[in-house]
C-alpha cells in the first residue's frame, strides 16, 4: 500500500518536472526573442507567446488538481545537511543558480510560508478587518466606488474633448500657413520684416541706453563725447534751474546738437 | 630638444566643428495648444520650459565678400543668466537623402557686456527681435515653438508687436560633421507632428 503511494508520488513529481521544464523552455525562448528581436517582433507573435505560457500554466494547474496526484503539501522536506562548500552536482542541477546549499539560502528556497513578520502583519490586518462593523465597511466601499467613478469620468471626458478636436483637424481646418512659415524663417535668418530699425537708425534719434547698436561707438570719439556731455547736462540744470526757471529747453538742446555732431562725425570715418 | 607632437586637428572644446541639423515649420495660434499637447506627450518627461529671449544680430562688414554675422541672445525672464553668442555658417540644403538643413554652429556663453565688446570690435547691429515660447527635448533632439515679436522702438523690449499670427517651430539637433543619419531620426519625429505642423528643410536663399 505504502509502496504504491510512493510510486504515485514519484510519477506525479516526474510529470510535474517535465511540465515545468516545458514552461521554462518557452519562457526562455520568449525572453530571448524579447531581447534580441524586439525591433521586428510583431504584437500578434507576442500574444502567441503569452497564449502558450498561459496554456502551459493551465496544464500544470490541472495536473495539481488531478485526483491521482497526491497532495504535495502533505510532504515535508527537511534539510539534512547544510554546507558552506560548493556543491558541483547541485550547481549542475540548478544550472549554476544555486552553487552552495548553505544556511544562507536554505530558508529562502525551502520556505512554504511567509516570513513570521509578514504573517504577523497579515494577522493584524485580518483582526482589524474583522473588528470593523459592516456599516462602516459598506460606507467605505461606497466612498471608494464614488471616487473611482469620478476618476473614470474625468479620464473619459478629455478623451471626448480630444476626439472632437481631432475631428476638427480632420475637417481640414488648416493648422499652419506655409506663407507664415516662410515669413518667420526669413525674419529669423535675415531679419526680414523686423528691419524697422535700419531706417530709424540712420535718421532718427538714438536712445541713450542703446548706444550698443547705433553707429556712434564705431569711432573712438563718439562715446567719449557723449560721456562728457551726459553728466554735464544735469549739472547745468542744477546750476541754472533756480536762476533761470523759464528756460528749460536750453539744457536739452545742448546734448542734442552734440549728438548730431557725433552722427555727422560717425558717418565720416566709416566709409574710409 | 624634441618638440612635442602637434595635432593637426583644431583645438576643440567639444563644441567646435559641430553641425546643426534643422527643420522648420510654423503653426497657427489657434492650433498652438494642440501642438504643445502633442509635444508634451512625445518628448522627454521634464518640467515644461518656457522662455522669453531677445536676439540681436550683429554684422561685421569686411572690405569684400559677405558680412560676418553673430547672433547674441539673452533671456528677458532670467536676467541673471549668461548671454548666448552664436555663430551660424551657411546652410547647406544637400540632396534628397538628407532630410534636414545642415549648418555649422558654434555656441558660447558670454558675459553681459557682450554688446559693448562687439561694438568695439566694429560690429554693427543689423536687426533684433523678441522670441517667446516653449522648448522641448527628446534625447538629443531640441524642439522650439516660439512666437516672434518685432520691437517698436529699437532696444526697447517692453513695447513689441506680433510679427504674424503663427508660431515658428524649429526641430534641431547638434551632431559632429558628417553624421547625416541623425537626420533620419529628425524626419521620423517630424512625421509624428503631421498634420499639425509640416516641418521641412527650408532653404533661406529661396526667401531672400
CSV table of C-alpha atoms in Angstrom, one decimal:
chain,number,residue,atom,x,y,z
A,1,UNK,CA,0.0,0.0,0.0
A,2,UNK,CA,2.7,2.4,1.0
A,3,UNK,CA,4.8,1.4,-1.9
A,4,UNK,CA,2.0,2.2,-4.3
A,5,UNK,CA,1.6,5.7,-2.8
A,6,UNK,CA,5.3,6.3,-3.1
A,7,UNK,CA,5.3,5.2,-6.7
A,8,UNK,CA,2.3,7.5,-7.4
A,9,UNK,CA,4.1,10.4,-5.8
A,10,UNK,CA,7.2,9.7,-7.8
A,11,UNK,CA,5.3,9.6,-11.2
A,12,UNK,CA,3.4,12.8,-10.4
A,13,UNK,CA,6.6,14.6,-9.4
A,14,UNK,CA,8.2,13.4,-12.7
A,15,UNK,CA,5.2,14.7,-14.6
A,16,UNK,CA,5.3,18.0,-12.8
A,17,UNK,CA,9.0,18.3,-13.5
A,18,UNK,CA,8.6,17.8,-17.3
A,19,UNK,CA,5.7,20.3,-17.4
A,20,UNK,CA,7.7,22.9,-15.5
A,21,UNK,CA,10.7,22.2,-17.9
A,22,UNK,CA,8.4,22.9,-20.8
A,23,UNK,CA,7.2,26.1,-19.3
A,24,UNK,CA,10.8,27.1,-18.5
A,25,UNK,CA,11.8,26.4,-22.1
A,26,UNK,CA,9.1,28.5,-23.6
A,27,UNK,CA,9.8,31.3,-21.1
A,28,UNK,CA,13.4,31.3,-22.1
A,29,UNK,CA,12.7,31.4,-25.8
A,30,UNK,CA,10.3,34.3,-25.2
A,31,UNK,CA,12.8,36.2,-23.2
A,32,UNK,CA,15.4,35.6,-25.9
A,33,UNK,CA,13.0,36.8,-28.5
A,34,UNK,CA,12.2,39.9,-26.5
A,35,UNK,CA,15.9,40.7,-26.0
A,36,UNK,CA,17.2,40.1,-29.5
A,37,UNK,CA,14.3,40.6,-31.8
A,38,UNK,CA,12.4,43.4,-30.0
A,39,UNK,CA,12.8,45.6,-33.1
A,40,UNK,CA,11.0,43.3,-35.5
A,41,UNK,CA,8.7,41.5,-33.1
A,42,UNK,CA,5.1,41.8,-34.0
A,43,UNK,CA,2.3,42.2,-31.5
A,44,UNK,CA,0.5,39.0,-32.6
A,45,UNK,CA,3.6,36.9,-32.1
A,46,UNK,CA,3.9,38.3,-28.6
A,47,UNK,CA,0.3,37.4,-27.9
A,48,UNK,CA,1.0,33.9,-29.3
A,49,UNK,CA,3.8,33.5,-26.8
A,50,UNK,CA,1.6,34.6,-23.9
A,51,UNK,CA,-1.1,32.2,-25.0
A,52,UNK,CA,1.5,29.4,-25.0
A,53,UNK,CA,2.6,30.3,-21.5
A,54,UNK,CA,-0.9,30.5,-20.2
A,55,UNK,CA,-1.8,27.1,-21.7
A,56,UNK,CA,1.2,25.5,-20.0
A,57,UNK,CA,0.4,27.1,-16.7
A,58,UNK,CA,-3.1,25.8,-17.1
A,59,UNK,CA,-1.9,22.2,-17.7
A,60,UNK,CA,0.2,22.4,-14.5
A,61,UNK,CA,-2.8,23.6,-12.5
A,62,UNK,CA,-4.8,20.8,-13.9
A,63,UNK,CA,-2.1,18.3,-13.0
A,64,UNK,CA,-2.0,19.6,-9.5
A,65,UNK,CA,-5.8,19.3,-9.1
A,66,UNK,CA,-5.9,15.8,-10.6
A,67,UNK,CA,-7.3,13.3,-8.2
A,68,UNK,CA,-4.4,10.9,-8.8
A,69,UNK,CA,-1.9,13.5,-7.8
A,70,UNK,CA,-1.2,13.2,-4.1
A,71,UNK,CA,-1.4,16.4,-2.1
A,72,UNK,CA,2.2,17.8,-2.2
A,73,UNK,CA,1.5,20.0,0.8
A,74,UNK,CA,1.4,16.9,3.0
A,75,UNK,CA,5.0,16.2,2.1
A,76,UNK,CA,7.7,17.6,4.4
A,77,UNK,CA,11.1,18.4,3.2
A,78,UNK,CA,13.8,18.6,5.9
A,79,UNK,CA,17.3,19.9,5.1
A,80,UNK,CA,19.6,17.2,6.4
A,81,UNK,CA,22.9,18.7,5.6
A,82,UNK,CA,24.0,22.3,5.2
A,83,UNK,CA,27.4,23.0,3.8
A,84,UNK,CA,29.4,26.1,3.0
A,85,UNK,CA,31.3,24.3,0.3
A,86,UNK,CA,30.4,24.5,-3.3
A,87,UNK,CA,28.4,21.5,-4.5
A,88,UNK,CA,29.1,20.8,-8.2
A,89,UNK,CA,26.2,18.4,-8.5
A,90,UNK,CA,23.7,20.9,-7.1
A,91,UNK,CA,25.1,23.7,-9.3
A,92,UNK,CA,24.7,21.5,-12.3
A,93,UNK,CA,21.1,20.5,-11.4
A,94,UNK,CA,20.1,24.2,-10.9
A,95,UNK,CA,22.0,25.5,-13.9
A,96,UNK,CA,24.6,27.3,-11.8
A,97,UNK,CA,21.9,29.2,-10.0
A,98,UNK,CA,22.4,27.6,-6.6
A,99,UNK,CA,26.0,26.5,-6.2
A,100,UNK,CA,26.0,26.2,-2.4
A,101,UNK,CA,23.5,24.6,-0.1
A,102,UNK,CA,24.2,26.8,2.9
A,103,UNK,CA,22.3,28.2,5.9
A,104,UNK,CA,22.0,31.5,4.0
A,105,UNK,CA,19.9,30.3,1.1
A,106,UNK,CA,18.0,27.3,2.5
A,107,UNK,CA,15.4,29.3,4.4
A,108,UNK,CA,14.6,31.1,1.2
A,109,UNK,CA,14.4,28.1,-1.1
A,110,UNK,CA,12.6,25.7,1.2
A,111,UNK,CA,10.1,28.2,2.5
A,112,UNK,CA,6.4,27.2,2.3
A,113,UNK,CA,5.0,30.0,4.4
A,114,UNK,CA,5.6,33.8,4.5
A,115,UNK,CA,8.1,35.3,6.9
A,116,UNK,CA,7.0,35.4,10.5
A,117,UNK,CA,6.8,39.2,10.4
A,118,UNK,CA,4.7,39.1,7.3
A,119,UNK,CA,2.4,36.5,8.9
A,120,UNK,CA,2.1,38.8,11.9
A,121,UNK,CA,1.2,41.7,9.8
A,122,UNK,CA,-1.4,39.7,7.9
A,123,UNK,CA,-2.9,38.6,11.2
A,124,UNK,CA,-3.2,42.1,12.3
A,125,UNK,CA,-4.9,43.2,9.1
A,126,UNK,CA,-7.3,40.3,9.4
A,127,UNK,CA,-8.3,41.2,13.0
A,128,UNK,CA,-8.7,44.8,12.0
A,129,UNK,CA,-10.9,43.9,9.2
A,130,UNK,CA,-13.0,41.6,11.4
A,131,UNK,CA,-13.3,44.3,14.1
A,132,UNK,CA,-14.9,46.8,11.6
A,133,UNK,CA,-18.6,46.9,11.5
A,134,UNK,CA,-20.5,46.1,8.3
A,135,UNK,CA,-22.0,49.6,8.2
A,136,UNK,CA,-18.6,51.3,8.3
A,137,UNK,CA,-17.2,48.8,5.7
A,138,UNK,CA,-20.2,49.5,3.4
A,139,UNK,CA,-19.7,53.2,3.7
A,140,UNK,CA,-16.0,52.9,2.8
A,141,UNK,CA,-16.8,50.8,-0.2
A,142,UNK,CA,-19.3,53.3,-1.4
A,143,UNK,CA,-16.8,56.2,-0.9
A,144,UNK,CA,-14.2,54.3,-2.9
A,145,UNK,CA,-16.7,53.5,-5.7
A,146,UNK,CA,-17.7,57.1,-5.9
A,147,UNK,CA,-14.0,58.1,-6.2
A,148,UNK,CA,-13.4,55.6,-8.9
A,149,UNK,CA,-16.4,56.6,-11.0
A,150,UNK,CA,-15.4,60.3,-10.7
A,151,UNK,CA,-11.9,59.5,-11.8
A,152,UNK,CA,-13.2,57.4,-14.7
A,153,UNK,CA,-15.5,60.2,-15.8
A,154,UNK,CA,-12.6,62.6,-15.7
A,155,UNK,CA,-10.5,60.3,-17.7
A,156,UNK,CA,-13.2,59.7,-20.3
A,157,UNK,CA,-14.2,63.3,-20.8
A,158,UNK,CA,-10.9,64.7,-22.0
A,159,UNK,CA,-10.9,61.8,-24.5
A,160,UNK,CA,-14.2,63.1,-25.9
A,161,UNK,CA,-12.7,66.6,-26.0
A,162,UNK,CA,-9.7,65.3,-27.8
A,163,UNK,CA,-11.8,63.4,-30.2
A,164,UNK,CA,-13.8,66.4,-31.1
A,165,UNK,CA,-10.5,68.3,-31.5
A,166,UNK,CA,-9.2,65.6,-33.8
A,167,UNK,CA,-12.5,65.7,-35.7
A,168,UNK,CA,-11.9,69.4,-36.3
A,169,UNK,CA,-8.5,68.7,-37.6
A,170,UNK,CA,-9.9,66.0,-39.9
A,171,UNK,CA,-12.3,68.6,-41.3
A,172,UNK,CA,-9.3,70.1,-43.0
A,173,UNK,CA,-9.2,73.1,-40.8
A,174,UNK,CA,-5.7,74.4,-41.5
A,175,UNK,CA,-3.3,74.3,-38.6
A,176,UNK,CA,-0.5,76.1,-40.3
A,177,UNK,CA,0.2,78.5,-43.0
A,178,UNK,CA,3.2,78.0,-45.3
A,179,UNK,CA,3.4,81.7,-46.1
A,180,UNK,CA,3.7,82.4,-42.4
A,181,UNK,CA,6.4,79.7,-42.2
A,182,UNK,CA,8.4,81.5,-44.9
A,183,UNK,CA,7.9,84.9,-43.3
A,184,UNK,CA,9.0,83.6,-39.9
A,185,UNK,CA,12.1,81.8,-41.2
A,186,UNK,CA,13.1,84.9,-43.3
A,187,UNK,CA,12.7,87.0,-40.1
A,188,UNK,CA,14.9,84.7,-38.1
A,189,UNK,CA,17.6,84.3,-40.7
A,190,UNK,CA,17.8,87.7,-42.4
A,191,UNK,CA,15.7,89.9,-40.2
A,192,UNK,CA,13.1,90.4,-42.9
A,193,UNK,CA,10.1,92.3,-41.6
A,194,UNK,CA,12.0,93.3,-38.5
A,195,UNK,CA,14.1,95.9,-40.1
A,196,UNK,CA,12.1,99.0,-39.0
A,197,UNK,CA,15.3,99.6,-37.0
A,198,UNK,CA,17.5,100.4,-40.0
A,199,UNK,CA,15.7,103.4,-41.5
A,200,UNK,CA,15.3,104.8,-38.0
A,201,UNK,CA,18.9,104.1,-37.1
A,202,UNK,CA,20.2,106.3,-39.8
A,203,UNK,CA,17.8,109.3,-39.4
A,204,UNK,CA,16.0,109.0,-36.0
A,205,UNK,CA,17.3,109.7,-32.5
A,206,UNK,CA,19.3,107.0,-30.7
A,207,UNK,CA,18.1,106.4,-27.2
A,208,UNK,CA,20.9,106.9,-24.6
A,209,UNK,CA,20.8,103.3,-23.4
A,210,UNK,CA,21.1,102.0,-26.9
A,211,UNK,CA,24.5,103.1,-27.9
A,212,UNK,CA,25.4,99.5,-28.5
A,213,UNK,CA,23.6,99.1,-31.7
A,214,UNK,CA,24.0,102.6,-33.1
A,215,UNK,CA,26.7,103.9,-35.3
A,216,UNK,CA,28.2,106.0,-32.5
A,217,UNK,CA,30.5,103.6,-30.8
A,218,UNK,CA,32.2,102.8,-34.1
A,219,UNK,CA,34.7,105.7,-33.7
A,220,UNK,CA,36.5,106.4,-30.5
A,221,UNK,CA,35.4,110.0,-30.3
A,222,UNK,CA,31.7,109.2,-30.1
A,223,UNK,CA,31.3,107.6,-26.7
A,224,UNK,CA,33.7,109.9,-25.0
A,225,UNK,CA,31.9,112.9,-26.3
A,226,UNK,CA,28.7,111.6,-25.1
A,227,UNK,CA,30.2,110.6,-21.8
A,228,UNK,CA,31.3,114.1,-21.3
A,229,UNK,CA,28.1,115.7,-22.2
A,230,UNK,CA,25.7,113.4,-20.4
A,231,UNK,CA,26.9,114.1,-16.9
A,232,UNK,CA,27.3,117.7,-17.9
A,233,UNK,CA,23.7,118.3,-18.7
A,234,UNK,CA,22.2,117.6,-15.3
A,235,UNK,CA,24.9,119.7,-13.7
A,236,UNK,CA,23.8,122.6,-15.8
A,237,UNK,CA,20.3,122.0,-14.9
A,238,UNK,CA,21.1,122.2,-11.3
A,239,UNK,CA,23.1,125.3,-11.6
A,240,UNK,CA,20.7,127.1,-13.9
A,241,UNK,CA,17.4,125.8,-12.5
A,242,UNK,CA,16.9,128.3,-9.7
A,243,UNK,CA,18.3,131.2,-11.6
A,244,UNK,CA,16.6,130.9,-14.9
A,245,UNK,CA,13.4,128.9,-14.4
A,246,UNK,CA,11.8,129.9,-17.7
A,247,UNK,CA,14.5,128.4,-19.9
A,248,UNK,CA,14.1,124.6,-19.5
A,249,UNK,CA,14.7,124.0,-23.2
A,250,UNK,CA,18.3,125.1,-23.2
A,251,UNK,CA,20.0,122.2,-21.3
A,252,UNK,CA,18.1,119.8,-23.5
A,253,UNK,CA,19.3,121.4,-26.7
A,254,UNK,CA,22.9,121.2,-25.9
A,255,UNK,CA,23.3,117.4,-25.9
A,256,UNK,CA,21.1,117.1,-29.0
A,257,UNK,CA,23.3,119.4,-31.0
A,258,UNK,CA,26.3,117.4,-29.8
A,259,UNK,CA,24.5,114.2,-30.8
A,260,UNK,CA,24.1,115.4,-34.4
A,261,UNK,CA,27.8,116.2,-34.3
A,262,UNK,CA,28.5,112.6,-33.4
A,263,UNK,CA,26.4,111.4,-36.2
A,264,UNK,CA,28.0,113.5,-38.8
A,265,UNK,CA,31.4,112.5,-37.4
A,266,UNK,CA,30.4,108.9,-37.4
A,267,UNK,CA,29.3,108.9,-40.9
A,268,UNK,CA,32.6,110.4,-41.9
A,269,UNK,CA,35.3,108.0,-40.9
A,270,UNK,CA,33.3,104.8,-41.5
A,271,UNK,CA,33.4,104.5,-45.3
A,272,UNK,CA,37.2,105.2,-45.1
B,1,UNK,CA,65.4,69.1,-27.8
B,2,UNK,CA,62.4,67.5,-29.4
B,3,UNK,CA,59.2,69.4,-29.9
B,4,UNK,CA,56.1,67.8,-28.5
B,5,UNK,CA,53.9,66.2,-31.2
B,6,UNK,CA,51.4,68.7,-32.6
B,7,UNK,CA,47.9,67.7,-33.5
B,8,UNK,CA,46.6,68.9,-36.8
B,9,UNK,CA,43.0,68.8,-35.6
B,10,UNK,CA,41.5,72.1,-34.5
B,11,UNK,CA,41.6,72.6,-30.8
B,12,UNK,CA,38.1,71.7,-29.8
B,13,UNK,CA,36.2,72.3,-26.7
B,14,UNK,CA,33.8,69.7,-27.8
B,15,UNK,CA,31.5,72.2,-29.5
B,16,UNK,CA,33.7,73.3,-32.3
B,17,UNK,CA,33.1,71.6,-35.6
B,18,UNK,CA,29.6,70.7,-34.6
B,19,UNK,CA,26.9,70.9,-37.2
B,20,UNK,CA,23.3,71.9,-36.5
B,21,UNK,CA,20.7,69.8,-38.3
B,22,UNK,CA,17.5,71.9,-38.7
B,23,UNK,CA,13.9,71.5,-39.8
B,24,UNK,CA,11.5,74.4,-39.7
B,25,UNK,CA,7.8,75.0,-39.8
B,26,UNK,CA,5.0,77.0,-38.3
B,27,UNK,CA,1.7,76.6,-36.5
B,28,UNK,CA,-1.2,79.0,-36.3
B,29,UNK,CA,-2.0,80.5,-32.9
B,30,UNK,CA,-5.3,78.6,-32.6
B,31,UNK,CA,-3.6,75.2,-33.1
B,32,UNK,CA,-0.7,76.0,-30.8
B,33,UNK,CA,-2.3,74.3,-27.8
B,34,UNK,CA,-2.8,71.0,-29.8
B,35,UNK,CA,0.8,71.1,-30.8
B,36,UNK,CA,2.1,71.7,-27.3
B,37,UNK,CA,-0.1,68.9,-26.1
B,38,UNK,CA,1.3,66.5,-28.6
B,39,UNK,CA,4.9,67.6,-27.9
B,40,UNK,CA,4.4,67.1,-24.2
B,41,UNK,CA,3.4,63.6,-24.9
B,42,UNK,CA,6.2,62.9,-27.4
B,43,UNK,CA,9.1,64.5,-25.7
B,44,UNK,CA,11.2,63.6,-22.6
B,45,UNK,CA,9.3,64.0,-19.4
B,46,UNK,CA,10.6,67.2,-18.0
B,47,UNK,CA,9.4,70.4,-16.4
B,48,UNK,CA,7.7,72.4,-19.2
B,49,UNK,CA,10.1,75.1,-20.0
B,50,UNK,CA,9.2,78.5,-21.4
B,51,UNK,CA,11.5,81.3,-22.4
B,52,UNK,CA,11.4,85.0,-23.4
B,53,UNK,CA,14.6,85.9,-25.3
B,54,UNK,CA,15.8,89.0,-27.0
B,55,UNK,CA,18.1,88.3,-30.0
B,56,UNK,CA,20.3,90.8,-31.6
B,57,UNK,CA,22.1,90.1,-34.9
B,58,UNK,CA,25.4,91.8,-35.4
B,59,UNK,CA,27.2,92.3,-38.7
B,60,UNK,CA,30.9,92.9,-39.4
B,61,UNK,CA,31.4,94.2,-42.9
B,62,UNK,CA,34.7,93.4,-44.4
B,63,UNK,CA,36.3,95.0,-47.4
B,64,UNK,CA,34.7,92.5,-49.7
B,65,UNK,CA,32.6,89.4,-49.6
B,66,UNK,CA,29.6,88.8,-47.4
B,67,UNK,CA,29.5,90.2,-43.9
B,68,UNK,CA,30.3,88.2,-40.8
B,69,UNK,CA,27.2,87.6,-38.7
B,70,UNK,CA,27.0,86.9,-35.0
B,71,UNK,CA,23.8,86.4,-33.0
B,72,UNK,CA,23.6,87.5,-29.4
B,73,UNK,CA,20.7,86.3,-27.3
B,74,UNK,CA,19.8,87.0,-23.8
B,75,UNK,CA,16.9,85.9,-21.6
B,76,UNK,CA,14.4,88.6,-20.6
B,77,UNK,CA,12.7,86.5,-17.9
B,78,UNK,CA,16.0,85.3,-16.4
B,79,UNK,CA,18.2,88.4,-16.4
B,80,UNK,CA,21.0,86.8,-14.4
B,81,UNK,CA,21.5,84.0,-17.0
B,82,UNK,CA,24.6,84.4,-19.1
B,83,UNK,CA,24.2,85.8,-22.6
B,84,UNK,CA,24.4,83.4,-25.5
B,85,UNK,CA,26.6,84.2,-28.6
B,86,UNK,CA,26.1,82.1,-31.7
B,87,UNK,CA,27.7,81.8,-35.0
B,88,UNK,CA,25.8,80.0,-37.8
B,89,UNK,CA,27.5,79.0,-41.0
B,90,UNK,CA,26.0,78.9,-44.5
B,91,UNK,CA,23.1,76.4,-44.5
B,92,UNK,CA,23.5,73.5,-46.9
B,93,UNK,CA,20.4,72.0,-48.3
B,94,UNK,CA,22.0,68.9,-49.6
B,95,UNK,CA,20.3,66.2,-51.6
B,96,UNK,CA,17.1,64.2,-51.0
B,97,UNK,CA,18.9,61.5,-48.9
B,98,UNK,CA,19.5,64.0,-46.2
B,99,UNK,CA,16.3,65.1,-44.5
B,100,UNK,CA,17.5,68.3,-42.7
B,101,UNK,CA,19.2,71.5,-43.4
B,102,UNK,CA,22.8,71.5,-42.1
B,103,UNK,CA,24.8,74.4,-41.0
B,104,UNK,CA,28.0,75.0,-39.0
B,105,UNK,CA,27.2,76.1,-35.5
B,106,UNK,CA,29.3,77.5,-32.6
B,107,UNK,CA,27.6,78.3,-29.3
B,108,UNK,CA,29.3,80.2,-26.5
B,109,UNK,CA,28.0,81.5,-23.2
B,110,UNK,CA,29.2,85.1,-22.7
B,111,UNK,CA,29.1,87.8,-20.1
B,112,UNK,CA,26.6,90.6,-20.1
B,113,UNK,CA,28.8,93.3,-21.6
B,114,UNK,CA,28.9,91.5,-24.9
B,115,UNK,CA,27.3,94.3,-26.9
B,116,UNK,CA,29.9,96.8,-25.9
B,117,UNK,CA,32.7,94.3,-26.8
B,118,UNK,CA,31.2,93.6,-30.2
B,119,UNK,CA,30.7,97.3,-30.9
B,120,UNK,CA,34.4,98.0,-30.0
B,121,UNK,CA,35.3,95.3,-32.5
B,122,UNK,CA,33.4,97.1,-35.2
B,123,UNK,CA,30.3,95.0,-35.3
B,124,UNK,CA,27.0,96.8,-36.1
B,125,UNK,CA,23.6,95.6,-35.0
B,126,UNK,CA,21.5,94.7,-38.1
B,127,UNK,CA,18.2,93.7,-36.6
B,128,UNK,CA,16.7,92.4,-33.4
B,129,UNK,CA,13.6,90.6,-32.2
B,130,UNK,CA,12.0,89.0,-29.2
B,131,UNK,CA,11.2,85.3,-29.2
B,132,UNK,CA,8.7,84.0,-26.6
B,133,UNK,CA,7.8,80.3,-26.4
B,134,UNK,CA,8.4,76.8,-25.3
B,135,UNK,CA,11.3,74.4,-25.5
B,136,UNK,CA,11.1,70.6,-25.5
B,137,UNK,CA,13.7,67.9,-25.6
B,138,UNK,CA,13.7,64.3,-26.8
B,139,UNK,CA,17.2,62.8,-26.3
B,140,UNK,CA,19.5,65.0,-28.4
B,141,UNK,CA,16.6,66.5,-30.3
B,142,UNK,CA,15.5,70.0,-29.5
B,143,UNK,CA,12.1,71.4,-30.3
B,144,UNK,CA,11.5,75.1,-30.0
B,145,UNK,CA,8.0,76.6,-30.5
B,146,UNK,CA,8.1,80.3,-30.3
B,147,UNK,CA,6.3,83.5,-31.3
B,148,UNK,CA,8.3,86.3,-32.8
B,149,UNK,CA,7.9,89.9,-31.9
B,150,UNK,CA,9.1,93.0,-33.7
B,151,UNK,CA,10.5,95.8,-31.5
B,152,UNK,CA,8.6,99.0,-31.9
B,153,UNK,CA,11.4,101.1,-30.5
B,154,UNK,CA,15.0,99.9,-31.1
B,155,UNK,CA,16.4,98.4,-28.0
B,156,UNK,CA,13.2,98.6,-26.0
B,157,UNK,CA,11.9,95.1,-25.4
B,158,UNK,CA,8.9,96.4,-23.4
B,159,UNK,CA,6.9,97.5,-26.4
B,160,UNK,CA,6.7,94.8,-29.1
B,161,UNK,CA,4.4,93.8,-31.8
B,162,UNK,CA,3.4,90.4,-33.2
B,163,UNK,CA,5.2,89.5,-36.4
B,164,UNK,CA,2.5,87.2,-37.6
B,165,UNK,CA,-0.4,85.0,-36.4
B,166,UNK,CA,1.8,81.9,-36.4
B,167,UNK,CA,4.4,80.4,-34.2
B,168,UNK,CA,7.8,79.3,-35.5
B,169,UNK,CA,8.5,75.7,-34.9
B,170,UNK,CA,12.1,74.5,-35.1
B,171,UNK,CA,13.4,71.0,-34.7
B,172,UNK,CA,17.2,70.9,-34.4
B,173,UNK,CA,20.0,68.7,-33.3
B,174,UNK,CA,23.7,69.1,-32.8
B,175,UNK,CA,26.0,66.5,-34.2
B,176,UNK,CA,29.6,66.2,-35.5
B,177,UNK,CA,30.0,66.9,-39.2
B,178,UNK,CA,29.1,64.1,-41.5
B,179,UNK,CA,26.7,62.3,-39.2
B,180,UNK,CA,23.8,62.5,-41.6
B,181,UNK,CA,22.0,59.6,-40.1
B,182,UNK,CA,20.7,61.9,-37.3
B,183,UNK,CA,18.5,63.5,-40.0
B,184,UNK,CA,16.6,60.2,-40.2
B,185,UNK,CA,15.6,60.5,-36.5
B,186,UNK,CA,14.6,64.0,-37.1
B,187,UNK,CA,12.4,63.1,-40.1
B,188,UNK,CA,10.8,60.3,-38.0
B,189,UNK,CA,10.0,62.8,-35.3
B,190,UNK,CA,8.7,65.4,-37.8
B,191,UNK,CA,6.4,62.7,-39.2
B,192,UNK,CA,4.7,62.4,-35.8
B,193,UNK,CA,3.8,66.1,-35.8
B,194,UNK,CA,1.9,65.8,-39.0
B,195,UNK,CA,-0.7,67.0,-39.9
B,196,UNK,CA,-0.5,69.7,-37.3
B,197,UNK,CA,2.8,71.0,-38.5
B,198,UNK,CA,4.8,70.3,-41.6
B,199,UNK,CA,8.5,70.6,-40.7
B,200,UNK,CA,10.6,71.0,-43.8
B,201,UNK,CA,14.1,71.9,-44.7
B,202,UNK,CA,13.6,75.5,-45.9
B,203,UNK,CA,16.4,76.9,-48.0
B,204,UNK,CA,16.7,80.5,-46.8
B,205,UNK,CA,18.3,81.6,-50.1
B,206,UNK,CA,14.9,81.0,-51.6
B,207,UNK,CA,13.4,83.6,-49.3
B,208,UNK,CA,16.0,86.4,-49.9
